[in-house]
Amino acid sequence: MTPAPASLRVLGVDPGLTRCGIGVVDVARDRSATLVHVGVVRSDPELPIERRLATIAAGIRAVLEEHDPQVVAVERVFAQQNRSTVMGTAQASGVALLLAAERGLPAETHTPSEVKAAITGYGNADKRQVQTMVARVLRLDELPKPADAADALALALCHAWRSGGPSAPSTRGAVLTPAQRAWADAERLARR
């Protein structure tokens, strides 16, 4: 039997067409975490959608190749008022999930409120509270910026903590919150 890894390397992706946050962390069994990489992939809003998605794919692919994560965590597009924003976010999310699948990596999605609750203990925390806690957990001298990069790191930490870390099985089959159940039902209906 192979021993469980000492840490889990997670790539967090905060999807967006103009700014796609990318964060890679190593999370140990004791839930302590170390920053591996943080950045933002930017695409020019003047470019056609296919070129923008290709830019985002190239940026995510480069991070996958350089840092070799074991799992990918992507923010789940849940609800937004602006249709053009939600469409771009969903498209960038799909790119991240596709790239994980191409590499044979497990990928999971987490809602913003799940991430905020995991990081700050409060599902309605603001961006500054999330940035502050991410900086504290990763022992950073300053807050990670821009907010998209901090959100990507928070996603990675949330995933590792919710999944139980490097030796735990996936969260699939876990007890779901009402919002997670509603999302799962909607996804099931969409597949019909």
Short mmCIF file of N, CA and C in Angstrom, two decimals:
data_model
loop_
_atom_site.label_atom_id
_atom_site.label_comp_id
_atom_site.label_asym_id
_atom_site.label_seq_id
_atom_site.Cartn_x
_atom_site.Cartn_y
_atom_site.Cartn_z
N MET A 1 0.84 -1.18 0.00
CA MET A 1 0.00 0.00 0.00
C MET A 1 0.89 1.24 0.00
N THR A 2 0.57 2.19 -0.88
CA THR A 2 1.33 3.43 -0.98
C THR A 2 0.93 4.38 0.14
N PRO A 3 1.91 4.97 0.83
CA PRO A 3 1.56 5.92 1.89
C PRO A 3 0.88 7.15 1.32
N ALA A 4 0.00 7.77 2.12
CA ALA A 4 -0.68 9.00 1.71
C ALA A 4 0.35 10.11 1.57
N PRO A 5 0.14 11.01 0.61
CA PRO A 5 1.09 12.10 0.44
C PRO A 5 1.09 13.02 1.67
N ALA A 6 2.24 13.67 1.89
CA ALA A 6 2.36 14.57 3.04
C ALA A 6 1.58 15.85 2.82
N SER A 7 1.38 16.23 1.57
CA SER A 7 0.61 17.43 1.28
C SER A 7 -0.16 17.25 -0.02
N LEU A 8 -1.16 18.09 -0.17
CA LEU A 8 -1.98 18.08 -1.37
C LEU A 8 -1.73 19.38 -2.11
N ARG A 9 -1.38 19.30 -3.37
CA ARG A 9 -1.16 20.50 -4.18
C ARG A 9 -2.44 20.78 -4.96
N VAL A 10 -3.01 21.95 -4.71
CA VAL A 10 -4.29 22.33 -5.31
C VAL A 10 -4.12 23.57 -6.16
N LEU A 11 -4.66 23.52 -7.38
CA LEU A 11 -4.75 24.70 -8.23
C LEU A 11 -6.15 25.27 -8.07
N GLY A 12 -6.25 26.51 -7.61
CA GLY A 12 -7.53 27.21 -7.52
C GLY A 12 -7.66 28.16 -8.69
N VAL A 13 -8.86 28.18 -9.29
CA VAL A 13 -9.11 29.06 -10.43
C VAL A 13 -10.35 29.90 -10.14
N ASP A 14 -10.16 31.21 -10.14
CA ASP A 14 -11.28 32.16 -10.03
C ASP A 14 -11.56 32.63 -11.45
N PRO A 15 -12.53 31.98 -12.13
CA PRO A 15 -12.69 32.21 -13.57
C PRO A 15 -13.22 33.60 -13.91
N GLY A 16 -12.71 34.11 -14.99
CA GLY A 16 -13.16 35.38 -15.53
C GLY A 16 -12.53 35.57 -16.89
N LEU A 17 -13.20 36.31 -17.76
CA LEU A 17 -12.66 36.52 -19.10
C LEU A 17 -11.58 37.61 -19.12
N THR A 18 -11.78 38.67 -18.39
CA THR A 18 -10.79 39.75 -18.39
C THR A 18 -9.65 39.44 -17.43
N ARG A 19 -10.00 38.94 -16.24
CA ARG A 19 -9.00 38.55 -15.23
C ARG A 19 -9.40 37.19 -14.68
N CYS A 20 -8.54 36.21 -14.87
CA CYS A 20 -8.77 34.86 -14.34
C CYS A 20 -7.71 34.61 -13.26
N GLY A 21 -8.16 34.56 -12.00
CA GLY A 21 -7.23 34.36 -10.90
C GLY A 21 -6.75 32.92 -10.84
N ILE A 22 -5.46 32.76 -10.56
CA ILE A 22 -4.82 31.45 -10.49
C ILE A 22 -4.03 31.38 -9.19
N GLY A 23 -4.24 30.33 -8.40
CA GLY A 23 -3.47 30.16 -7.18
C GLY A 23 -3.15 28.70 -6.93
N VAL A 24 -1.93 28.42 -6.56
CA VAL A 24 -1.51 27.05 -6.25
C VAL A 24 -0.99 27.03 -4.83
N VAL A 25 -1.50 26.09 -4.03
CA VAL A 25 -1.05 25.94 -2.65
C VAL A 25 -0.76 24.47 -2.36
N ASP A 26 0.14 24.25 -1.43
CA ASP A 26 0.37 22.93 -0.85
C ASP A 26 -0.26 22.94 0.53
N VAL A 27 -1.14 21.97 0.80
CA VAL A 27 -1.82 21.91 2.08
C VAL A 27 -1.46 20.60 2.76
N ALA A 28 -0.92 20.70 3.97
CA ALA A 28 -0.49 19.53 4.73
C ALA A 28 -1.67 18.89 5.46
N ARG A 29 -1.45 17.72 5.99
CA ARG A 29 -2.49 17.00 6.74
C ARG A 29 -3.03 17.81 7.91
N ASP A 30 -2.16 18.64 8.52
CA ASP A 30 -2.60 19.45 9.67
C ASP A 30 -3.30 20.74 9.25
N ARG A 31 -3.61 20.86 7.96
CA ARG A 31 -4.31 22.00 7.35
C ARG A 31 -3.43 23.23 7.18
N SER A 32 -2.17 23.15 7.53
CA SER A 32 -1.28 24.28 7.27
C SER A 32 -1.03 24.33 5.76
N ALA A 33 -0.76 25.51 5.27
CA ALA A 33 -0.64 25.68 3.82
C ALA A 33 0.55 26.55 3.46
N THR A 34 1.06 26.31 2.25
CA THR A 34 2.19 27.05 1.73
C THR A 34 1.85 27.54 0.33
N LEU A 35 2.16 28.80 0.07
CA LEU A 35 1.97 29.37 -1.25
C LEU A 35 2.98 28.79 -2.23
N VAL A 36 2.50 28.33 -3.37
CA VAL A 36 3.37 27.84 -4.44
C VAL A 36 3.41 28.84 -5.58
N HIS A 37 2.24 29.33 -5.97
CA HIS A 37 2.15 30.27 -7.10
C HIS A 37 0.86 31.08 -6.98
N VAL A 38 0.92 32.33 -7.38
CA VAL A 38 -0.30 33.14 -7.48
C VAL A 38 -0.14 34.10 -8.65
N GLY A 39 -1.23 34.32 -9.37
CA GLY A 39 -1.18 35.23 -10.50
C GLY A 39 -2.56 35.42 -11.11
N VAL A 40 -2.58 36.19 -12.17
CA VAL A 40 -3.81 36.47 -12.90
C VAL A 40 -3.51 36.34 -14.39
N VAL A 41 -4.36 35.61 -15.09
CA VAL A 41 -4.28 35.54 -16.55
C VAL A 41 -5.24 36.60 -17.07
N ARG A 42 -4.74 37.49 -17.89
CA ARG A 42 -5.57 38.58 -18.42
C ARG A 42 -5.79 38.39 -19.92
N SER A 43 -7.01 38.74 -20.36
CA SER A 43 -7.27 38.74 -21.80
C SER A 43 -7.85 40.10 -22.19
N ASP A 44 -7.55 40.51 -23.38
CA ASP A 44 -7.96 41.82 -23.90
C ASP A 44 -9.44 41.79 -24.27
N PRO A 45 -10.25 42.65 -23.65
CA PRO A 45 -11.69 42.67 -23.95
C PRO A 45 -12.01 43.01 -25.41
N GLU A 46 -11.04 43.56 -26.14
CA GLU A 46 -11.26 43.90 -27.56
C GLU A 46 -11.13 42.69 -28.47
N LEU A 47 -10.54 41.61 -27.98
CA LEU A 47 -10.34 40.43 -28.81
C LEU A 47 -11.64 39.62 -28.94
N PRO A 48 -11.75 38.82 -30.01
CA PRO A 48 -12.91 37.93 -30.13
C PRO A 48 -12.89 36.88 -29.01
N ILE A 49 -14.07 36.40 -28.65
CA ILE A 49 -14.20 35.47 -27.52
C ILE A 49 -13.29 34.26 -27.64
N GLU A 50 -13.15 33.70 -28.83
CA GLU A 50 -12.32 32.50 -28.96
C GLU A 50 -10.85 32.79 -28.65
N ARG A 51 -10.37 33.98 -28.99
CA ARG A 51 -8.99 34.35 -28.69
C ARG A 51 -8.81 34.61 -27.20
N ARG A 52 -9.85 35.19 -26.58
CA ARG A 52 -9.78 35.44 -25.14
C ARG A 52 -9.73 34.12 -24.38
N LEU A 53 -10.56 33.16 -24.78
CA LEU A 53 -10.57 31.85 -24.12
C LEU A 53 -9.25 31.11 -24.36
N ALA A 54 -8.68 31.27 -25.56
CA ALA A 54 -7.39 30.65 -25.85
C ALA A 54 -6.29 31.24 -24.96
N THR A 55 -6.35 32.54 -24.71
CA THR A 55 -5.38 33.20 -23.83
C THR A 55 -5.49 32.65 -22.41
N ILE A 56 -6.73 32.52 -21.93
CA ILE A 56 -6.94 31.97 -20.59
C ILE A 56 -6.47 30.52 -20.52
N ALA A 57 -6.79 29.75 -21.54
CA ALA A 57 -6.35 28.35 -21.56
C ALA A 57 -4.83 28.25 -21.53
N ALA A 58 -4.15 29.09 -22.30
CA ALA A 58 -2.68 29.06 -22.32
C ALA A 58 -2.10 29.40 -20.95
N GLY A 59 -2.70 30.37 -20.27
CA GLY A 59 -2.21 30.74 -18.94
C GLY A 59 -2.42 29.64 -17.92
N ILE A 60 -3.59 29.03 -17.93
CA ILE A 60 -3.87 27.93 -16.99
C ILE A 60 -2.99 26.73 -17.31
N ARG A 61 -2.85 26.43 -18.60
CA ARG A 61 -2.02 25.29 -19.02
C ARG A 61 -0.57 25.47 -18.55
N ALA A 62 -0.04 26.68 -18.66
CA ALA A 62 1.34 26.94 -18.22
C ALA A 62 1.50 26.68 -16.72
N VAL A 63 0.50 27.08 -15.93
CA VAL A 63 0.57 26.85 -14.48
C VAL A 63 0.44 25.35 -14.19
N LEU A 64 -0.43 24.65 -14.89
CA LEU A 64 -0.56 23.20 -14.71
C LEU A 64 0.76 22.49 -15.00
N GLU A 65 1.41 22.89 -16.08
CA GLU A 65 2.67 22.24 -16.46
C GLU A 65 3.80 22.58 -15.50
N GLU A 66 3.87 23.82 -15.06
CA GLU A 66 4.97 24.23 -14.19
C GLU A 66 4.83 23.70 -12.76
N HIS A 67 3.60 23.67 -12.24
CA HIS A 67 3.42 23.36 -10.82
C HIS A 67 2.79 22.00 -10.54
N ASP A 68 2.28 21.31 -11.55
CA ASP A 68 1.81 19.93 -11.44
C ASP A 68 0.89 19.68 -10.23
N PRO A 69 -0.26 20.37 -10.17
CA PRO A 69 -1.18 20.14 -9.05
C PRO A 69 -1.81 18.75 -9.12
N GLN A 70 -2.35 18.31 -7.98
CA GLN A 70 -3.02 17.01 -7.91
C GLN A 70 -4.52 17.12 -8.11
N VAL A 71 -5.05 18.33 -7.95
CA VAL A 71 -6.48 18.56 -8.07
C VAL A 71 -6.70 20.02 -8.46
N VAL A 72 -7.84 20.27 -9.11
CA VAL A 72 -8.19 21.63 -9.53
C VAL A 72 -9.51 22.01 -8.87
N ALA A 73 -9.55 23.20 -8.29
CA ALA A 73 -10.77 23.74 -7.68
C ALA A 73 -11.16 25.01 -8.43
N VAL A 74 -12.40 25.07 -8.88
CA VAL A 74 -12.88 26.19 -9.69
C VAL A 74 -14.11 26.80 -9.02
N GLU A 75 -14.18 28.12 -9.06
CA GLU A 75 -15.38 28.76 -8.50
C GLU A 75 -16.59 28.40 -9.35
N ARG A 76 -17.63 27.98 -8.70
CA ARG A 76 -18.87 27.61 -9.37
C ARG A 76 -19.67 28.87 -9.66
N VAL A 77 -20.06 29.00 -10.91
CA VAL A 77 -20.91 30.12 -11.30
C VAL A 77 -22.29 29.82 -10.76
N PHE A 78 -22.77 30.62 -9.82
CA PHE A 78 -24.04 30.31 -9.17
C PHE A 78 -25.12 31.27 -9.61
N ALA A 79 -24.95 32.54 -9.40
CA ALA A 79 -25.95 33.53 -9.83
C ALA A 79 -25.31 34.90 -9.87
N GLN A 80 -25.56 35.59 -10.95
CA GLN A 80 -25.12 36.97 -11.07
C GLN A 80 -26.19 37.70 -11.86
N GLN A 81 -26.29 39.00 -11.66
CA GLN A 81 -27.30 39.80 -12.36
C GLN A 81 -26.93 40.04 -13.82
N ASN A 82 -25.66 40.29 -14.10
CA ASN A 82 -25.21 40.68 -15.42
C ASN A 82 -24.97 39.43 -16.29
N ARG A 83 -25.81 39.23 -17.32
CA ARG A 83 -25.70 38.03 -18.16
C ARG A 83 -24.37 37.92 -18.88
N SER A 84 -23.85 39.04 -19.40
CA SER A 84 -22.58 38.96 -20.11
C SER A 84 -21.45 38.55 -19.17
N THR A 85 -21.49 39.01 -17.93
CA THR A 85 -20.48 38.63 -16.94
C THR A 85 -20.58 37.16 -16.61
N VAL A 86 -21.80 36.68 -16.37
CA VAL A 86 -21.97 35.27 -16.00
C VAL A 86 -21.59 34.36 -17.16
N MET A 87 -21.87 34.76 -18.39
CA MET A 87 -21.49 33.94 -19.54
C MET A 87 -19.97 33.82 -19.66
N GLY A 88 -19.28 34.94 -19.54
CA GLY A 88 -17.81 34.92 -19.62
C GLY A 88 -17.21 34.10 -18.50
N THR A 89 -17.77 34.26 -17.31
CA THR A 89 -17.28 33.49 -16.16
C THR A 89 -17.50 32.01 -16.37
N ALA A 90 -18.67 31.64 -16.88
CA ALA A 90 -18.98 30.23 -17.14
C ALA A 90 -18.06 29.67 -18.22
N GLN A 91 -17.79 30.46 -19.25
CA GLN A 91 -16.90 29.98 -20.31
C GLN A 91 -15.48 29.76 -19.78
N ALA A 92 -14.98 30.69 -18.99
CA ALA A 92 -13.63 30.54 -18.41
C ALA A 92 -13.59 29.36 -17.45
N SER A 93 -14.67 29.14 -16.72
CA SER A 93 -14.77 27.99 -15.82
C SER A 93 -14.69 26.69 -16.61
N GLY A 94 -15.41 26.66 -17.73
CA GLY A 94 -15.37 25.46 -18.59
C GLY A 94 -13.98 25.17 -19.11
N VAL A 95 -13.24 26.21 -19.45
CA VAL A 95 -11.85 26.03 -19.92
C VAL A 95 -11.02 25.37 -18.83
N ALA A 96 -11.13 25.87 -17.60
CA ALA A 96 -10.35 25.31 -16.48
C ALA A 96 -10.72 23.85 -16.24
N LEU A 97 -12.01 23.54 -16.26
CA LEU A 97 -12.45 22.16 -16.03
C LEU A 97 -12.00 21.24 -17.15
N LEU A 98 -12.05 21.72 -18.39
CA LEU A 98 -11.58 20.92 -19.53
C LEU A 98 -10.09 20.62 -19.41
N LEU A 99 -9.30 21.63 -19.05
CA LEU A 99 -7.85 21.41 -18.93
C LEU A 99 -7.54 20.41 -17.82
N ALA A 100 -8.29 20.45 -16.73
CA ALA A 100 -8.10 19.46 -15.66
C ALA A 100 -8.40 18.07 -16.20
N ALA A 101 -9.50 17.93 -16.92
CA ALA A 101 -9.88 16.62 -17.47
C ALA A 101 -8.83 16.11 -18.45
N GLU A 102 -8.30 16.99 -19.28
CA GLU A 102 -7.27 16.58 -20.24
C GLU A 102 -6.03 16.02 -19.55
N ARG A 103 -5.73 16.53 -18.37
CA ARG A 103 -4.57 16.04 -17.62
C ARG A 103 -4.92 14.89 -16.69
N GLY A 104 -6.19 14.48 -16.68
CA GLY A 104 -6.62 13.39 -15.81
C GLY A 104 -6.71 13.78 -14.35
N LEU A 105 -6.88 15.08 -14.09
CA LEU A 105 -6.93 15.56 -12.71
C LEU A 105 -8.38 15.65 -12.23
N PRO A 106 -8.63 15.29 -10.99
CA PRO A 106 -9.97 15.54 -10.45
C PRO A 106 -10.18 17.05 -10.35
N ALA A 107 -11.42 17.46 -10.57
CA ALA A 107 -11.76 18.88 -10.47
C ALA A 107 -13.10 19.00 -9.77
N GLU A 108 -13.19 19.99 -8.91
CA GLU A 108 -14.45 20.24 -8.20
C GLU A 108 -14.72 21.72 -8.22
N THR A 109 -16.00 22.06 -8.06
CA THR A 109 -16.39 23.46 -8.02
C THR A 109 -16.94 23.79 -6.64
N HIS A 110 -16.75 25.04 -6.25
CA HIS A 110 -17.22 25.53 -4.95
C HIS A 110 -17.86 26.89 -5.15
N THR A 111 -18.97 27.13 -4.49
CA THR A 111 -19.64 28.43 -4.59
C THR A 111 -18.85 29.47 -3.80
N PRO A 112 -19.02 30.74 -4.15
CA PRO A 112 -18.34 31.80 -3.38
C PRO A 112 -18.67 31.74 -1.88
N SER A 113 -19.91 31.45 -1.53
CA SER A 113 -20.25 31.41 -0.10
C SER A 113 -19.59 30.22 0.60
N GLU A 114 -19.42 29.10 -0.09
CA GLU A 114 -18.69 27.96 0.49
C GLU A 114 -17.25 28.34 0.77
N VAL A 115 -16.65 29.04 -0.18
CA VAL A 115 -15.25 29.45 -0.03
C VAL A 115 -15.11 30.44 1.12
N LYS A 116 -15.99 31.44 1.15
CA LYS A 116 -15.92 32.44 2.23
C LYS A 116 -16.10 31.79 3.60
N ALA A 117 -17.05 30.85 3.69
CA ALA A 117 -17.29 30.18 4.97
C ALA A 117 -16.08 29.35 5.38
N ALA A 118 -15.45 28.67 4.42
CA ALA A 118 -14.29 27.84 4.74
C ALA A 118 -13.10 28.69 5.19
N ILE A 119 -12.93 29.84 4.56
CA ILE A 119 -11.75 30.67 4.83
C ILE A 119 -11.94 31.58 6.04
N THR A 120 -13.14 32.20 6.16
CA THR A 120 -13.34 33.18 7.21
C THR A 120 -14.29 32.71 8.31
N GLY A 121 -15.03 31.63 8.04
CA GLY A 121 -16.03 31.19 9.00
C GLY A 121 -17.36 31.88 8.80
N TYR A 122 -17.45 32.74 7.75
CA TYR A 122 -18.66 33.51 7.51
C TYR A 122 -18.92 33.55 6.01
N GLY A 123 -20.06 32.98 5.58
CA GLY A 123 -20.38 32.86 4.16
C GLY A 123 -20.65 34.17 3.44
N ASN A 124 -20.82 35.27 4.17
CA ASN A 124 -21.05 36.57 3.54
C ASN A 124 -19.87 37.52 3.75
N ALA A 125 -18.70 36.98 4.01
CA ALA A 125 -17.52 37.81 4.23
C ALA A 125 -17.24 38.66 2.99
N ASP A 126 -16.62 39.83 3.19
CA ASP A 126 -16.28 40.66 2.04
C ASP A 126 -14.90 40.30 1.52
N LYS A 127 -14.56 40.89 0.37
CA LYS A 127 -13.27 40.57 -0.29
C LYS A 127 -12.08 40.83 0.64
N ARG A 128 -12.12 41.91 1.36
CA ARG A 128 -11.00 42.27 2.25
C ARG A 128 -10.82 41.21 3.34
N GLN A 129 -11.92 40.72 3.92
CA GLN A 129 -11.84 39.68 4.95
C GLN A 129 -11.22 38.40 4.37
N VAL A 130 -11.62 38.04 3.15
CA VAL A 130 -11.06 36.85 2.51
C VAL A 130 -9.57 37.04 2.26
N GLN A 131 -9.19 38.19 1.70
CA GLN A 131 -7.78 38.47 1.45
C GLN A 131 -6.96 38.41 2.74
N THR A 132 -7.49 38.98 3.79
CA THR A 132 -6.79 39.00 5.08
C THR A 132 -6.56 37.60 5.61
N MET A 133 -7.59 36.76 5.56
CA MET A 133 -7.44 35.39 6.07
C MET A 133 -6.51 34.57 5.19
N VAL A 134 -6.59 34.75 3.88
CA VAL A 134 -5.68 34.03 2.98
C VAL A 134 -4.24 34.42 3.31
N ALA A 135 -3.98 35.71 3.49
CA ALA A 135 -2.63 36.17 3.84
C ALA A 135 -2.18 35.57 5.16
N ARG A 136 -3.08 35.50 6.12
CA ARG A 136 -2.74 34.95 7.44
C ARG A 136 -2.43 33.45 7.34
N VAL A 137 -3.30 32.71 6.65
CA VAL A 137 -3.11 31.26 6.53
C VAL A 137 -1.81 30.93 5.80
N LEU A 138 -1.51 31.70 4.76
CA LEU A 138 -0.31 31.43 3.96
C LEU A 138 0.94 32.16 4.48
N ARG A 139 0.77 32.88 5.60
CA ARG A 139 1.86 33.61 6.22
C ARG A 139 2.54 34.57 5.23
N LEU A 140 1.71 35.37 4.55
CA LEU A 140 2.20 36.34 3.58
C LEU A 140 2.42 37.69 4.27
N ASP A 141 3.39 38.44 3.81
CA ASP A 141 3.68 39.75 4.38
C ASP A 141 2.65 40.80 3.99
N GLU A 142 1.96 40.57 2.87
CA GLU A 142 0.94 41.52 2.44
C GLU A 142 -0.23 40.76 1.83
N LEU A 143 -1.36 41.45 1.67
CA LEU A 143 -2.54 40.82 1.12
C LEU A 143 -2.30 40.46 -0.34
N PRO A 144 -2.75 39.27 -0.75
CA PRO A 144 -2.61 38.91 -2.17
C PRO A 144 -3.51 39.82 -3.01
N LYS A 145 -2.96 40.35 -4.09
CA LYS A 145 -3.71 41.23 -4.98
C LYS A 145 -3.44 40.82 -6.41
N PRO A 146 -4.35 41.09 -7.31
CA PRO A 146 -5.68 41.64 -7.10
C PRO A 146 -6.61 40.63 -6.42
N ALA A 147 -7.85 41.04 -6.21
CA ALA A 147 -8.81 40.18 -5.51
C ALA A 147 -9.00 38.85 -6.23
N ASP A 148 -8.87 38.83 -7.56
CA ASP A 148 -9.04 37.58 -8.31
C ASP A 148 -7.98 36.55 -7.89
N ALA A 149 -6.76 37.02 -7.65
CA ALA A 149 -5.68 36.12 -7.22
C ALA A 149 -5.96 35.60 -5.81
N ALA A 150 -6.40 36.49 -4.92
CA ALA A 150 -6.74 36.07 -3.55
C ALA A 150 -7.89 35.07 -3.57
N ASP A 151 -8.88 35.30 -4.43
CA ASP A 151 -10.01 34.37 -4.53
C ASP A 151 -9.55 33.00 -5.01
N ALA A 152 -8.61 32.96 -5.94
CA ALA A 152 -8.09 31.68 -6.43
C ALA A 152 -7.38 30.92 -5.31
N LEU A 153 -6.60 31.63 -4.51
CA LEU A 153 -5.93 30.99 -3.37
C LEU A 153 -6.97 30.49 -2.36
N ALA A 154 -8.00 31.30 -2.11
CA ALA A 154 -9.06 30.89 -1.19
C ALA A 154 -9.78 29.65 -1.69
N LEU A 155 -10.01 29.56 -2.99
CA LEU A 155 -10.63 28.37 -3.58
C LEU A 155 -9.77 27.13 -3.33
N ALA A 156 -8.48 27.27 -3.56
CA ALA A 156 -7.57 26.14 -3.36
C ALA A 156 -7.57 25.69 -1.91
N LEU A 157 -7.50 26.64 -0.99
CA LEU A 157 -7.52 26.31 0.44
C LEU A 157 -8.86 25.67 0.83
N CYS A 158 -9.95 26.26 0.37
CA CYS A 158 -11.28 25.72 0.66
C CYS A 158 -11.37 24.27 0.21
N HIS A 159 -10.93 24.00 -1.00
CA HIS A 159 -11.02 22.63 -1.50
C HIS A 159 -10.23 21.65 -0.64
N ALA A 160 -9.01 22.02 -0.33
CA ALA A 160 -8.17 21.12 0.47
C ALA A 160 -8.79 20.88 1.84
N TRP A 161 -9.30 21.93 2.46
CA TRP A 161 -9.87 21.78 3.80
C TRP A 161 -11.19 21.03 3.76
N ARG A 162 -12.03 21.29 2.77
CA ARG A 162 -13.33 20.61 2.68
C ARG A 162 -13.17 19.14 2.31
N SER A 163 -12.12 18.84 1.54
CA SER A 163 -11.91 17.44 1.15
C SER A 163 -11.17 16.66 2.23
N GLY A 164 -10.70 17.35 3.26
CA GLY A 164 -10.01 16.68 4.35
C GLY A 164 -8.52 16.59 4.17
N GLY A 165 -7.99 17.18 3.11
CA GLY A 165 -6.54 17.21 2.93
C GLY A 165 -6.01 16.08 2.08
N PRO A 166 -4.71 15.85 2.15
CA PRO A 166 -4.04 14.94 1.23
C PRO A 166 -4.43 13.47 1.35
N SER A 167 -4.92 13.04 2.51
CA SER A 167 -5.21 11.62 2.64
C SER A 167 -6.69 11.30 2.59
N ALA A 168 -7.53 12.34 2.43
CA ALA A 168 -8.97 12.12 2.46
C ALA A 168 -9.52 11.87 1.07
N PRO A 169 -10.62 11.15 0.98
CA PRO A 169 -11.27 10.96 -0.31
C PRO A 169 -11.93 12.26 -0.76
N SER A 170 -12.40 12.26 -1.98
CA SER A 170 -13.11 13.41 -2.53
C SER A 170 -14.34 13.73 -1.70
N THR A 171 -14.83 14.96 -1.85
CA THR A 171 -16.04 15.36 -1.14
C THR A 171 -17.29 14.83 -1.81
N ARG A 172 -17.17 14.19 -2.95
CA ARG A 172 -18.35 13.66 -3.62
C ARG A 172 -19.06 12.69 -2.68
N GLY A 173 -20.36 12.81 -2.59
CA GLY A 173 -21.14 11.95 -1.71
C GLY A 173 -21.29 12.51 -0.32
N ALA A 174 -20.65 13.67 -0.05
CA ALA A 174 -20.76 14.28 1.28
C ALA A 174 -22.16 14.89 1.44
N VAL A 175 -22.53 15.20 2.66
CA VAL A 175 -23.81 15.85 2.92
C VAL A 175 -23.75 17.25 2.31
N LEU A 176 -24.76 17.59 1.52
CA LEU A 176 -24.77 18.86 0.82
C LEU A 176 -25.62 19.88 1.54
N THR A 177 -25.23 21.15 1.41
CA THR A 177 -26.04 22.24 1.93
C THR A 177 -27.25 22.40 1.02
N PRO A 178 -28.28 23.14 1.44
CA PRO A 178 -29.43 23.36 0.55
C PRO A 178 -29.03 23.99 -0.79
N ALA A 179 -28.10 24.94 -0.77
CA ALA A 179 -27.66 25.56 -2.03
C ALA A 179 -26.95 24.55 -2.92
N GLN A 180 -26.11 23.70 -2.32
CA GLN A 180 -25.42 22.67 -3.09
C GLN A 180 -26.41 21.67 -3.68
N ARG A 181 -27.44 21.30 -2.90
CA ARG A 181 -28.47 20.37 -3.41
C ARG A 181 -29.20 20.99 -4.59
N ALA A 182 -29.56 22.28 -4.47
CA ALA A 182 -30.26 22.97 -5.56
C ALA A 182 -29.39 23.00 -6.81
N TRP A 183 -28.10 23.27 -6.63
CA TRP A 183 -27.19 23.29 -7.77
C TRP A 183 -27.08 21.89 -8.40
N ALA A 184 -26.92 20.88 -7.59
CA ALA A 184 -26.81 19.50 -8.09
C ALA A 184 -28.09 19.11 -8.85
N ASP A 185 -29.24 19.50 -8.32
CA ASP A 185 -30.51 19.20 -9.01
C ASP A 185 -30.56 19.91 -10.36
N ALA A 186 -30.14 21.16 -10.40
CA ALA A 186 -30.13 21.91 -11.65
C ALA A 186 -29.19 21.28 -12.67
N GLU A 187 -28.02 20.85 -12.21
CA GLU A 187 -27.07 20.19 -13.13
C GLU A 187 -27.65 18.88 -13.66
N ARG A 188 -28.31 18.12 -12.79
CA ARG A 188 -28.91 16.85 -13.19
C ARG A 188 -29.98 17.09 -14.27
N LEU A 189 -30.83 18.11 -14.08
CA LEU A 189 -31.87 18.44 -15.04
C LEU A 189 -31.28 18.90 -16.37
N ALA A 190 -30.18 19.63 -16.30
CA ALA A 190 -29.54 20.14 -17.53
C ALA A 190 -28.95 19.01 -18.37
N ARG A 191 -28.59 17.90 -17.73
CA ARG A 191 -27.99 16.77 -18.47
C ARG A 191 -29.03 15.94 -19.20
N ARG A 192 -30.31 16.13 -18.89
CA ARG A 192 -31.37 15.32 -19.54
C ARG A 192 -31.55 15.65 -20.98
#
